[in-house]
């Protein structure tokens, strides 16, 4: 059996709060553990996820990543004595509220007021379910509750003067299990859980996680030998080494999580690993330099997203281009757009999709982007039709010729939006100084060539794409 330990944490603690739907685009969820789980599962290997952190929306996360069938052992499920497995719902309306409270809905949350005083804020996850409630006194937060996607309060955080100072973790029957001091790190076992652990207090949450992890690994027996593949992360490296003593261990170093300078000379975690997997050659060289004795055990393997497969673009007559913009303030992309618009004048089957990346979120909407493109086309003496809204009733006039829509605008804030665009686009263009990582992974996974302005480990010039640093003419790359 292959057991995977991910690094799904937020900040320096061992919790990862649920993603709010309004801020889902803030980062890339896809990582090395997700990639490896898919690959091993597709190969028919028996896999297990060893989750060391507290992830209340785990089921939704696994579903988004297409690995919802993965067997999961959770350290915090053991600590919190959680026995539920199936998803469930706990709405803010299931709580008892004052009769005087009034609810106000915004595009981002629901707020409850008593008179003019804010009492509570309710936040929703990507699936529309309640994930977090925050209570206020004189507009200052004093308590918050994180909702598990199985339908109960996972933990409650207490605040003093707006600063988080204490966190209480609950069972699925709302029984307090442990209390974590967020200032000192000390963990105390609650009276309701007395006798369930080896000690009544711990210096830090990692010590308790190490205890339950060691117990789990020792209970496996020798009939089904286990190999652990652990994400390299300073928040759990030491405890994994101690708890997994005697178990074959491999480590995974991921460029979006680990920087070369964060791996110290003679690093014990990599030195104790039977194999080390990295996703870039730079990280591979760094590991070889800090642990020369492991040089032959270091492998550089590019990740790819197994949710994607070659799309239908090869069966579509039109040439659909996806031009990705992540920095609206960078004026250089406008010059490249001009080249594409001129190319479209000589290629009537070419269509352009302007993809607005997460760097544009909250700054640029579709109307603003359309006005900018319209101004560029007016300056060039070009008039291509934009996609028309599909909502409402469209009355067609048979006397007027049908107008071909050739320019589309899409928001690419998250992985799901990018994946959707991969199905019918034949070419992806990203001329930013640092091309979007997941856009490259998705393009390679869907076998769609890319045009970049700088070298990339995912795109090889004239093989699976075109690097404009070698050939400055974008039009020539489009013809190629």
CSV table of C-alpha atoms in Angstrom, one decimal:
chain,number,residue,atom,x,y,z
A,1,UNK,CA,0.0,0.0,0.0
A,2,UNK,CA,1.1,3.5,-0.8
A,3,UNK,CA,0.2,6.1,1.9
A,4,UNK,CA,0.3,9.7,0.9
A,5,UNK,CA,0.8,12.5,3.5
A,6,UNK,CA,-0.2,15.9,2.0
A,7,UNK,CA,0.7,19.4,3.2
A,8,UNK,CA,-2.8,20.8,3.3
A,9,UNK,CA,-2.4,23.5,5.9
A,10,UNK,CA,-3.0,27.2,6.1
A,11,UNK,CA,-0.4,29.5,7.8
A,12,UNK,CA,1.8,27.9,10.4
A,13,UNK,CA,-0.9,25.8,12.0
A,14,UNK,CA,-2.2,22.4,11.2
A,15,UNK,CA,-5.6,23.5,10.1
A,16,UNK,CA,-6.9,24.4,6.6
A,17,UNK,CA,-10.2,26.3,6.8
A,18,UNK,CA,-12.7,25.8,4.0
A,19,UNK,CA,-12.4,28.0,0.9
A,20,UNK,CA,-15.0,30.7,0.6
A,21,UNK,CA,-16.6,30.7,-2.8
A,22,UNK,CA,-15.8,34.4,-3.2
A,23,UNK,CA,-12.1,33.8,-2.6
A,24,UNK,CA,-11.7,30.4,-4.3
A,25,UNK,CA,-9.4,31.9,-6.9
A,26,UNK,CA,-6.8,33.0,-4.4
A,27,UNK,CA,-4.5,30.1,-5.0
A,28,UNK,CA,-3.9,26.8,-6.8
A,29,UNK,CA,-5.4,23.8,-5.1
A,30,UNK,CA,-3.7,21.3,-7.4
A,31,UNK,CA,-0.5,20.0,-5.9
A,32,UNK,CA,2.0,17.1,-6.0
A,33,UNK,CA,-0.1,14.9,-3.6
A,34,UNK,CA,-3.2,15.3,-5.8
A,35,UNK,CA,-1.2,14.5,-8.9
A,36,UNK,CA,0.5,11.4,-7.3
A,37,UNK,CA,-2.7,10.0,-5.9
A,38,UNK,CA,-4.3,10.1,-9.3
A,39,UNK,CA,-1.4,8.5,-11.0
A,40,UNK,CA,-1.1,5.6,-8.6
A,41,UNK,CA,-4.8,5.1,-8.5
A,42,UNK,CA,-4.9,5.0,-12.4
A,43,UNK,CA,-2.1,2.4,-12.2
A,44,UNK,CA,-4.3,0.2,-10.0
A,45,UNK,CA,-2.2,0.6,-6.9
A,46,UNK,CA,-3.7,0.5,-3.5
A,47,UNK,CA,-3.5,4.0,-2.0
A,48,UNK,CA,-4.4,5.7,1.2
A,49,UNK,CA,-4.4,9.4,2.3
A,50,UNK,CA,-2.9,10.1,5.7
A,51,UNK,CA,-4.3,13.5,6.5
A,52,UNK,CA,-2.4,15.1,9.4
A,53,UNK,CA,-4.2,18.4,9.4
A,54,UNK,CA,-7.8,19.5,10.2
A,55,UNK,CA,-9.5,20.1,6.8
A,56,UNK,CA,-13.3,20.6,7.5
A,57,UNK,CA,-14.2,20.7,3.8
A,58,UNK,CA,-12.2,17.7,2.8
A,59,UNK,CA,-14.9,15.9,0.9
A,60,UNK,CA,-15.6,18.9,-1.3
A,61,UNK,CA,-11.9,19.4,-1.9
A,62,UNK,CA,-11.4,15.7,-2.9
A,63,UNK,CA,-14.4,15.9,-5.2
A,64,UNK,CA,-13.1,19.0,-6.9
A,65,UNK,CA,-9.8,17.2,-7.5
A,66,UNK,CA,-11.4,14.1,-8.8
A,67,UNK,CA,-10.1,11.8,-6.0
A,68,UNK,CA,-13.2,11.5,-3.9
A,69,UNK,CA,-12.9,7.7,-3.9
A,70,UNK,CA,-9.5,7.8,-2.1
A,71,UNK,CA,-9.4,5.9,1.2
A,72,UNK,CA,-8.7,8.5,4.0
A,73,UNK,CA,-7.3,8.2,7.5
A,74,UNK,CA,-7.5,11.5,9.3
A,75,UNK,CA,-5.5,12.3,12.5
A,76,UNK,CA,-8.1,14.9,13.6
A,77,UNK,CA,-11.0,12.5,13.1
A,78,UNK,CA,-9.2,10.3,15.6
A,79,UNK,CA,-8.5,13.2,17.9
A,80,UNK,CA,-12.0,14.6,17.7
A,81,UNK,CA,-13.6,11.1,17.8
A,82,UNK,CA,-15.5,11.7,14.5
A,83,UNK,CA,-17.3,8.7,13.2
A,84,UNK,CA,-19.3,10.3,10.4
A,85,UNK,CA,-18.2,9.7,6.9
A,86,UNK,CA,-21.0,10.8,4.5
A,87,UNK,CA,-21.3,14.5,3.6
A,88,UNK,CA,-24.0,16.5,5.5
A,89,UNK,CA,-25.3,20.0,5.9
A,90,UNK,CA,-25.4,22.4,8.8
A,91,UNK,CA,-27.0,25.7,7.9
A,92,UNK,CA,-26.8,28.9,9.9
A,93,UNK,CA,-30.6,28.6,10.1
A,94,UNK,CA,-30.1,25.5,12.3
A,95,UNK,CA,-28.8,27.7,15.1
A,96,UNK,CA,-31.0,29.4,17.6
A,97,UNK,CA,-31.2,33.2,17.0
A,98,UNK,CA,-32.8,36.1,18.6
A,99,UNK,CA,-36.2,37.0,17.2
A,100,UNK,CA,-35.0,40.5,16.7
A,101,UNK,CA,-32.3,39.5,14.3
A,102,UNK,CA,-32.5,40.6,10.6
A,103,UNK,CA,-30.7,38.9,7.8
A,104,UNK,CA,-29.1,40.8,4.9
A,105,UNK,CA,-27.6,38.9,1.9
A,106,UNK,CA,-24.6,40.2,0.0
A,107,UNK,CA,-22.8,38.6,-3.0
A,108,UNK,CA,-20.2,37.4,-0.5
A,109,UNK,CA,-21.9,36.5,2.7
A,110,UNK,CA,-25.0,36.8,4.9
A,111,UNK,CA,-24.9,39.2,7.8
A,112,UNK,CA,-27.2,39.2,10.8
A,113,UNK,CA,-28.0,42.5,12.6
A,114,UNK,CA,-30.0,43.4,15.7
A,115,UNK,CA,-31.0,46.9,15.1
A,116,UNK,CA,-27.8,48.7,13.9
A,117,UNK,CA,-25.4,46.3,15.6
A,118,UNK,CA,-23.7,43.6,13.6
A,119,UNK,CA,-24.2,40.2,15.4
A,120,UNK,CA,-22.9,37.5,13.0
A,121,UNK,CA,-21.4,36.9,9.5
A,122,UNK,CA,-22.1,33.7,7.6
A,123,UNK,CA,-19.7,32.5,4.9
A,124,UNK,CA,-20.3,29.9,2.2
A,125,UNK,CA,-18.2,27.4,0.5
A,126,UNK,CA,-17.7,26.8,-3.2
A,127,UNK,CA,-20.7,24.4,-3.2
A,128,UNK,CA,-23.0,27.1,-1.5
A,129,UNK,CA,-23.0,25.4,1.9
A,130,UNK,CA,-22.3,27.1,5.2
A,131,UNK,CA,-18.6,26.9,6.1
A,132,UNK,CA,-18.0,29.6,8.7
A,133,UNK,CA,-19.8,31.8,11.2
A,134,UNK,CA,-18.2,34.8,12.9
A,135,UNK,CA,-19.8,36.5,15.9
A,136,UNK,CA,-19.1,40.2,16.7
A,137,UNK,CA,-19.4,42.5,19.7
A,138,UNK,CA,-19.2,46.2,18.9
A,139,UNK,CA,-18.0,45.3,15.4
A,140,UNK,CA,-15.1,43.3,16.8
A,141,UNK,CA,-14.9,39.5,16.3
A,142,UNK,CA,-14.9,37.5,19.4
A,143,UNK,CA,-15.8,34.0,18.2
A,144,UNK,CA,-15.9,31.9,15.0
A,145,UNK,CA,-17.1,28.4,14.2
A,146,UNK,CA,-15.8,26.3,11.3
A,147,UNK,CA,-18.4,23.9,9.9
A,148,UNK,CA,-17.4,20.4,8.7
A,149,UNK,CA,-18.9,19.4,5.4
A,150,UNK,CA,-20.3,16.3,7.2
A,151,UNK,CA,-22.7,18.6,9.1
A,152,UNK,CA,-21.3,19.6,12.4
A,153,UNK,CA,-19.1,22.3,14.1
A,154,UNK,CA,-15.5,21.1,13.7
A,155,UNK,CA,-13.8,23.7,15.9
A,156,UNK,CA,-14.5,27.1,17.5
A,157,UNK,CA,-11.9,29.9,17.7
A,158,UNK,CA,-12.1,32.5,20.4
A,159,UNK,CA,-10.6,36.0,20.0
A,160,UNK,CA,-9.4,38.8,22.3
A,161,UNK,CA,-9.3,42.3,20.9
A,162,UNK,CA,-9.7,40.7,17.4
A,163,UNK,CA,-6.8,38.3,17.8
A,164,UNK,CA,-7.3,34.6,17.8
A,165,UNK,CA,-6.1,33.2,21.2
A,166,UNK,CA,-7.8,29.8,21.7
A,167,UNK,CA,-9.3,27.0,19.7
A,168,UNK,CA,-11.6,24.2,20.9
A,169,UNK,CA,-12.1,21.1,18.7
A,170,UNK,CA,-15.3,19.2,18.9
A,171,UNK,CA,-16.6,15.7,18.2
A,172,UNK,CA,-19.5,15.2,15.7
A,173,UNK,CA,-21.8,15.3,18.8
A,174,UNK,CA,-20.5,18.7,19.8
A,175,UNK,CA,-18.4,17.3,22.7
A,176,UNK,CA,-15.2,19.3,23.4
A,177,UNK,CA,-12.1,17.1,22.8
A,178,UNK,CA,-9.0,19.4,23.0
A,179,UNK,CA,-8.2,23.0,23.5
A,180,UNK,CA,-5.3,24.6,21.7
A,181,UNK,CA,-3.7,27.8,23.0
A,182,UNK,CA,-3.0,29.7,19.8
A,183,UNK,CA,-0.4,32.0,21.6
A,184,UNK,CA,1.8,29.4,23.3
A,185,UNK,CA,0.8,26.4,21.2
A,186,UNK,CA,0.0,24.2,24.3
A,187,UNK,CA,-2.8,21.6,23.9
A,188,UNK,CA,-5.0,20.5,26.8
A,189,UNK,CA,-7.3,17.5,26.7
A,190,UNK,CA,-10.8,18.4,27.7
A,191,UNK,CA,-12.5,16.5,30.6
A,192,UNK,CA,-14.9,14.9,28.1
A,193,UNK,CA,-11.9,13.2,26.4
A,194,UNK,CA,-10.0,12.3,29.6
A,195,UNK,CA,-8.1,9.0,29.3
A,196,UNK,CA,-8.4,8.9,25.4
A,197,UNK,CA,-4.7,10.0,24.9
A,198,UNK,CA,-1.4,9.2,26.5
A,199,UNK,CA,-1.2,12.6,28.2
A,200,UNK,CA,-3.5,15.2,29.5
A,201,UNK,CA,-1.5,18.0,27.8
A,202,UNK,CA,1.0,18.5,25.0
A,203,UNK,CA,3.5,21.2,24.1
A,204,UNK,CA,2.0,21.6,20.7
A,205,UNK,CA,-0.7,20.1,18.4
A,206,UNK,CA,2.0,18.3,16.4
A,207,UNK,CA,2.9,16.2,19.4
A,208,UNK,CA,-0.7,14.9,19.6
A,209,UNK,CA,-0.9,14.3,15.9
A,210,UNK,CA,2.4,12.4,16.1
A,211,UNK,CA,1.0,10.1,18.8
A,212,UNK,CA,-2.1,9.1,16.8
A,213,UNK,CA,-0.2,8.8,13.6
A,214,UNK,CA,2.3,6.4,15.2
A,215,UNK,CA,-0.5,4.3,16.7
A,216,UNK,CA,-2.1,4.1,13.2
A,217,UNK,CA,1.1,3.0,11.5
A,218,UNK,CA,1.9,0.4,14.2
A,219,UNK,CA,-1.6,-1.1,13.9
A,220,UNK,CA,-1.2,-1.9,10.2
A,221,UNK,CA,0.7,-5.1,10.7
A,222,UNK,CA,3.1,-6.8,8.3
A,223,UNK,CA,0.5,-8.5,6.0
A,224,UNK,CA,0.2,-5.3,3.9
A,225,UNK,CA,3.5,-3.4,3.9
A,226,UNK,CA,3.2,0.3,3.6
A,227,UNK,CA,5.3,2.9,1.8
A,228,UNK,CA,4.8,6.5,2.8
A,229,UNK,CA,5.1,9.3,0.2
A,230,UNK,CA,5.1,12.5,2.2
A,231,UNK,CA,4.9,16.1,1.0
A,232,UNK,CA,8.0,18.0,2.1
A,233,UNK,CA,6.8,20.5,4.7
A,234,UNK,CA,8.4,21.9,7.8
A,235,UNK,CA,5.1,21.8,9.7
A,236,UNK,CA,5.2,18.0,9.7
A,237,UNK,CA,8.6,16.8,8.6
A,238,UNK,CA,9.9,16.1,12.1
A,239,UNK,CA,6.8,14.4,13.4
A,240,UNK,CA,6.5,12.2,10.3
A,241,UNK,CA,10.1,11.1,10.7
A,242,UNK,CA,9.6,10.1,14.3
A,243,UNK,CA,6.2,8.4,13.9
A,244,UNK,CA,7.1,6.6,10.7
A,245,UNK,CA,10.3,5.1,12.1
A,246,UNK,CA,10.8,1.7,10.5
A,247,UNK,CA,8.4,2.5,7.6
A,248,UNK,CA,9.8,3.0,4.1
A,249,UNK,CA,9.6,6.8,3.4
A,250,UNK,CA,9.8,8.8,0.3
A,251,UNK,CA,9.4,12.6,0.1
A,252,UNK,CA,8.0,15.0,-2.5
A,253,UNK,CA,9.3,18.5,-3.0
A,254,UNK,CA,7.0,20.8,-4.8
A,255,UNK,CA,8.0,24.2,-6.2
A,256,UNK,CA,4.7,25.9,-5.3
A,257,UNK,CA,5.3,25.0,-1.7
A,258,UNK,CA,9.0,24.6,-1.2
A,259,UNK,CA,11.8,27.0,-2.2
A,260,UNK,CA,15.3,25.8,-2.8
A,261,UNK,CA,16.7,27.9,0.1
A,262,UNK,CA,14.2,26.3,2.5
A,263,UNK,CA,16.0,22.9,2.3
A,264,UNK,CA,18.9,23.0,4.8
A,265,UNK,CA,22.3,21.3,4.3
A,266,UNK,CA,22.1,17.7,5.5
A,267,UNK,CA,18.3,17.9,5.8
A,268,UNK,CA,17.2,14.9,7.9
A,269,UNK,CA,13.9,14.4,6.1
A,270,UNK,CA,15.4,14.0,2.6
A,271,UNK,CA,18.4,12.1,4.0
A,272,UNK,CA,16.0,9.6,5.5
A,273,UNK,CA,13.9,9.2,2.3
A,274,UNK,CA,14.4,6.2,0.1
A,275,UNK,CA,13.5,8.4,-2.9
A,276,UNK,CA,12.9,12.2,-3.4
A,277,UNK,CA,10.5,13.4,-6.1
A,278,UNK,CA,10.7,17.0,-7.3
A,279,UNK,CA,8.7,18.9,-10.0
A,280,UNK,CA,11.6,21.1,-11.2
A,281,UNK,CA,15.2,20.5,-12.1
A,282,UNK,CA,16.3,23.4,-9.9
A,283,UNK,CA,14.8,21.7,-6.8
A,284,UNK,CA,16.3,18.4,-7.8
A,285,UNK,CA,19.8,19.9,-8.0
A,286,UNK,CA,19.3,21.6,-4.6
A,287,UNK,CA,18.3,18.3,-3.0
A,288,UNK,CA,21.3,16.6,-4.6
A,289,UNK,CA,23.6,19.3,-3.2
A,290,UNK,CA,22.3,19.2,0.4
A,291,UNK,CA,22.2,15.4,0.4
A,292,UNK,CA,24.9,14.1,-1.9
A,293,UNK,CA,24.4,10.6,-0.7
A,294,UNK,CA,20.8,10.7,-2.1
A,295,UNK,CA,21.8,12.1,-5.5
A,296,UNK,CA,20.9,8.9,-7.4
A,297,UNK,CA,17.5,8.7,-5.6
A,298,UNK,CA,16.3,12.2,-6.7
A,299,UNK,CA,13.8,12.2,-9.5
A,300,UNK,CA,12.5,15.2,-11.4
A,301,UNK,CA,9.0,14.5,-12.6
A,302,UNK,CA,6.7,17.2,-14.1
A,303,UNK,CA,3.1,17.0,-12.7
A,304,UNK,CA,0.1,16.8,-15.0
A,305,UNK,CA,-3.6,16.9,-14.3
A,306,UNK,CA,-5.2,13.6,-15.0
A,307,UNK,CA,-8.7,15.2,-15.1
A,308,UNK,CA,-7.8,16.6,-18.5
A,309,UNK,CA,-7.6,14.7,-21.8
A,310,UNK,CA,-7.2,15.8,-25.4
A,311,UNK,CA,-10.3,18.0,-26.1
A,312,UNK,CA,-12.5,18.4,-29.2
A,313,UNK,CA,-10.5,21.3,-30.7
A,314,UNK,CA,-9.1,19.0,-33.4
A,315,UNK,CA,-12.6,18.3,-34.6
A,316,UNK,CA,-13.7,21.9,-34.8
A,317,UNK,CA,-13.2,23.9,-38.0
A,318,UNK,CA,-12.5,27.2,-36.1
A,319,UNK,CA,-9.1,28.0,-34.7
A,320,UNK,CA,-9.9,29.1,-31.1
A,321,UNK,CA,-7.1,30.9,-29.4
A,322,UNK,CA,-7.0,31.4,-25.6
A,323,UNK,CA,-5.0,34.6,-24.8
A,324,UNK,CA,-4.4,34.6,-21.0
A,325,UNK,CA,-3.9,37.9,-19.1
A,326,UNK,CA,-3.0,37.7,-15.4
A,327,UNK,CA,-1.7,41.3,-15.0
A,328,UNK,CA,-4.0,43.9,-16.5
A,329,UNK,CA,-1.6,46.7,-15.7
A,330,UNK,CA,1.2,45.2,-17.8
A,331,UNK,CA,0.8,47.1,-21.1
A,332,UNK,CA,2.8,44.6,-23.1
A,333,UNK,CA,-0.1,42.2,-23.6
A,334,UNK,CA,-1.9,44.8,-25.6
A,335,UNK,CA,0.7,44.8,-28.3
A,336,UNK,CA,0.4,41.1,-28.6
A,337,UNK,CA,-3.4,41.4,-28.9
A,338,UNK,CA,-2.9,43.8,-31.8
A,339,UNK,CA,-0.9,41.1,-33.6
A,340,UNK,CA,-3.6,38.5,-33.0
A,341,UNK,CA,-6.3,40.8,-34.2
A,342,UNK,CA,-4.4,41.5,-37.4
A,343,UNK,CA,-3.9,37.8,-37.9
A,344,UNK,CA,-7.7,37.3,-37.5
A,345,UNK,CA,-8.3,39.7,-40.4
A,346,UNK,CA,-6.5,37.2,-42.7
A,347,UNK,CA,-7.9,34.1,-41.0
A,348,UNK,CA,-11.7,34.2,-40.9
A,349,UNK,CA,-12.0,31.0,-39.0
A,350,UNK,CA,-9.9,32.2,-36.1
A,351,UNK,CA,-11.7,33.1,-32.8
A,352,UNK,CA,-10.2,34.8,-29.7
A,353,UNK,CA,-10.9,34.1,-26.1
A,354,UNK,CA,-9.5,36.7,-23.6
A,355,UNK,CA,-8.9,34.8,-20.4
A,356,UNK,CA,-8.7,37.0,-17.3
A,357,UNK,CA,-6.5,35.3,-14.7
A,358,UNK,CA,-6.8,35.4,-10.9
A,359,UNK,CA,-4.5,38.5,-11.0
A,360,UNK,CA,-7.3,40.4,-12.6
A,361,UNK,CA,-10.0,39.3,-10.2
A,362,UNK,CA,-11.7,42.2,-8.5
A,363,UNK,CA,-10.0,44.7,-10.8
A,364,UNK,CA,-11.3,43.9,-14.3
A,365,UNK,CA,-14.8,42.8,-15.3
A,366,UNK,CA,-16.0,41.6,-18.7
A,367,UNK,CA,-17.4,45.1,-19.7
A,368,UNK,CA,-14.1,46.8,-18.9
A,369,UNK,CA,-12.2,44.2,-20.9
A,370,UNK,CA,-14.6,44.6,-23.8
A,371,UNK,CA,-14.1,48.3,-23.8
A,372,UNK,CA,-10.4,47.9,-23.9
A,373,UNK,CA,-10.5,45.5,-26.8
A,374,UNK,CA,-13.0,47.7,-28.6
A,375,UNK,CA,-10.6,50.7,-28.3
A,376,UNK,CA,-7.7,48.6,-29.7
A,377,UNK,CA,-9.8,47.5,-32.6
A,378,UNK,CA,-11.0,51.0,-33.3
A,379,UNK,CA,-7.4,52.2,-33.5
A,380,UNK,CA,-6.6,49.4,-35.9
A,381,UNK,CA,-9.7,49.9,-38.0
A,382,UNK,CA,-11.0,46.4,-37.2
A,383,UNK,CA,-14.6,45.5,-36.1
A,384,UNK,CA,-15.0,41.9,-34.8
A,385,UNK,CA,-18.2,41.0,-33.0
A,386,UNK,CA,-18.1,40.1,-29.3
A,387,UNK,CA,-20.1,37.2,-27.8
A,388,UNK,CA,-23.6,38.3,-27.1
A,389,UNK,CA,-25.3,37.5,-23.7
A,390,UNK,CA,-27.3,34.3,-23.9
A,391,UNK,CA,-29.8,35.3,-21.2
A,392,UNK,CA,-33.1,36.8,-22.3
A,393,UNK,CA,-35.1,36.4,-25.5
A,394,UNK,CA,-33.3,37.1,-28.8
A,395,UNK,CA,-35.5,38.2,-31.7
A,396,UNK,CA,-33.9,37.3,-35.0
A,397,UNK,CA,-34.5,39.5,-38.0
A,398,UNK,CA,-34.3,37.4,-41.2
A,399,UNK,CA,-33.5,40.4,-43.3
A,400,UNK,CA,-30.3,41.0,-41.4
A,401,UNK,CA,-27.2,38.8,-42.0
A,402,UNK,CA,-26.1,36.7,-39.1
A,403,UNK,CA,-23.1,38.2,-37.3
A,404,UNK,CA,-20.3,35.8,-36.4
A,405,UNK,CA,-19.1,36.2,-32.8
A,406,UNK,CA,-15.4,36.1,-32.9
A,407,UNK,CA,-14.2,37.5,-29.5
A,408,UNK,CA,-15.1,36.0,-26.2
A,409,UNK,CA,-14.2,37.0,-22.6
A,410,UNK,CA,-13.8,34.5,-19.8
A,411,UNK,CA,-12.7,34.7,-16.2
A,412,UNK,CA,-10.1,32.1,-15.3
A,413,UNK,CA,-9.9,32.6,-11.6
A,414,UNK,CA,-9.7,29.0,-10.6
A,415,UNK,CA,-8.7,25.6,-11.9
A,416,UNK,CA,-12.2,24.6,-12.9
A,417,UNK,CA,-12.6,27.6,-15.2
A,418,UNK,CA,-9.3,26.8,-16.9
A,419,UNK,CA,-10.2,23.2,-17.3
A,420,UNK,CA,-13.5,24.1,-19.0
A,421,UNK,CA,-11.6,26.2,-21.6
A,422,UNK,CA,-9.3,23.4,-22.5
A,423,UNK,CA,-12.0,21.4,-24.2
A,424,UNK,CA,-12.4,23.4,-27.4
A,425,UNK,CA,-9.3,25.7,-27.7
A,426,UNK,CA,-6.5,24.7,-30.0
A,427,UNK,CA,-3.8,27.1,-28.8
A,428,UNK,CA,-3.0,28.8,-25.5
A,429,UNK,CA,-1.0,32.1,-25.4
A,430,UNK,CA,0.5,33.5,-22.2
A,431,UNK,CA,3.0,36.3,-22.8
A,432,UNK,CA,3.5,37.3,-19.1
A,433,UNK,CA,7.0,37.3,-17.7
A,434,UNK,CA,6.0,34.4,-15.4
A,435,UNK,CA,3.5,32.2,-17.2
A,436,UNK,CA,0.7,30.8,-15.0
A,437,UNK,CA,1.8,27.4,-13.7
A,438,UNK,CA,-1.6,25.7,-13.7
A,439,UNK,CA,-2.4,27.0,-17.1
A,440,UNK,CA,0.8,25.3,-18.4
A,441,UNK,CA,0.0,22.0,-16.5
A,442,UNK,CA,-3.6,22.0,-17.9
A,443,UNK,CA,-2.4,22.8,-21.5
A,444,UNK,CA,0.2,20.0,-21.4
A,445,UNK,CA,-2.3,17.6,-19.9
A,446,UNK,CA,-4.9,18.4,-22.6
A,447,UNK,CA,-2.2,18.2,-25.4
A,448,UNK,CA,-2.8,21.8,-26.3
A,449,UNK,CA,0.3,23.7,-27.6
A,450,UNK,CA,1.3,27.0,-25.9
A,451,UNK,CA,3.0,30.2,-27.0
A,452,UNK,CA,5.1,31.8,-24.2
A,453,UNK,CA,7.4,34.8,-24.0
A,454,UNK,CA,10.0,33.1,-21.8
A,455,UNK,CA,11.4,29.6,-21.3
A,456,UNK,CA,9.4,27.1,-19.4
A,457,UNK,CA,10.0,23.5,-18.3
A,458,UNK,CA,6.6,22.6,-19.7
A,459,UNK,CA,6.9,24.1,-23.1
A,460,UNK,CA,9.7,23.1,-25.6
A,461,UNK,CA,10.2,25.4,-28.5
A,462,UNK,CA,8.8,23.9,-31.8
A,463,UNK,CA,7.9,20.7,-30.0
A,464,UNK,CA,4.7,21.3,-27.9
A,465,UNK,CA,4.7,25.1,-28.3
A,466,UNK,CA,6.6,28.2,-29.2
A,467,UNK,CA,8.8,30.4,-27.1
A,468,UNK,CA,8.8,34.0,-28.3
A,469,UNK,CA,12.2,34.7,-26.8
A,470,UNK,CA,13.5,32.6,-29.7
A,471,UNK,CA,11.2,34.1,-32.4
A,472,UNK,CA,9.9,37.6,-31.7
A,473,UNK,CA,7.1,37.5,-34.2
A,474,UNK,CA,3.8,36.2,-32.7
A,475,UNK,CA,2.2,36.1,-36.1
A,476,UNK,CA,4.9,33.6,-37.3
A,477,UNK,CA,4.2,31.5,-34.2
A,478,UNK,CA,0.5,31.4,-35.0
A,479,UNK,CA,1.2,30.3,-38.6
A,480,UNK,CA,3.5,27.6,-37.3
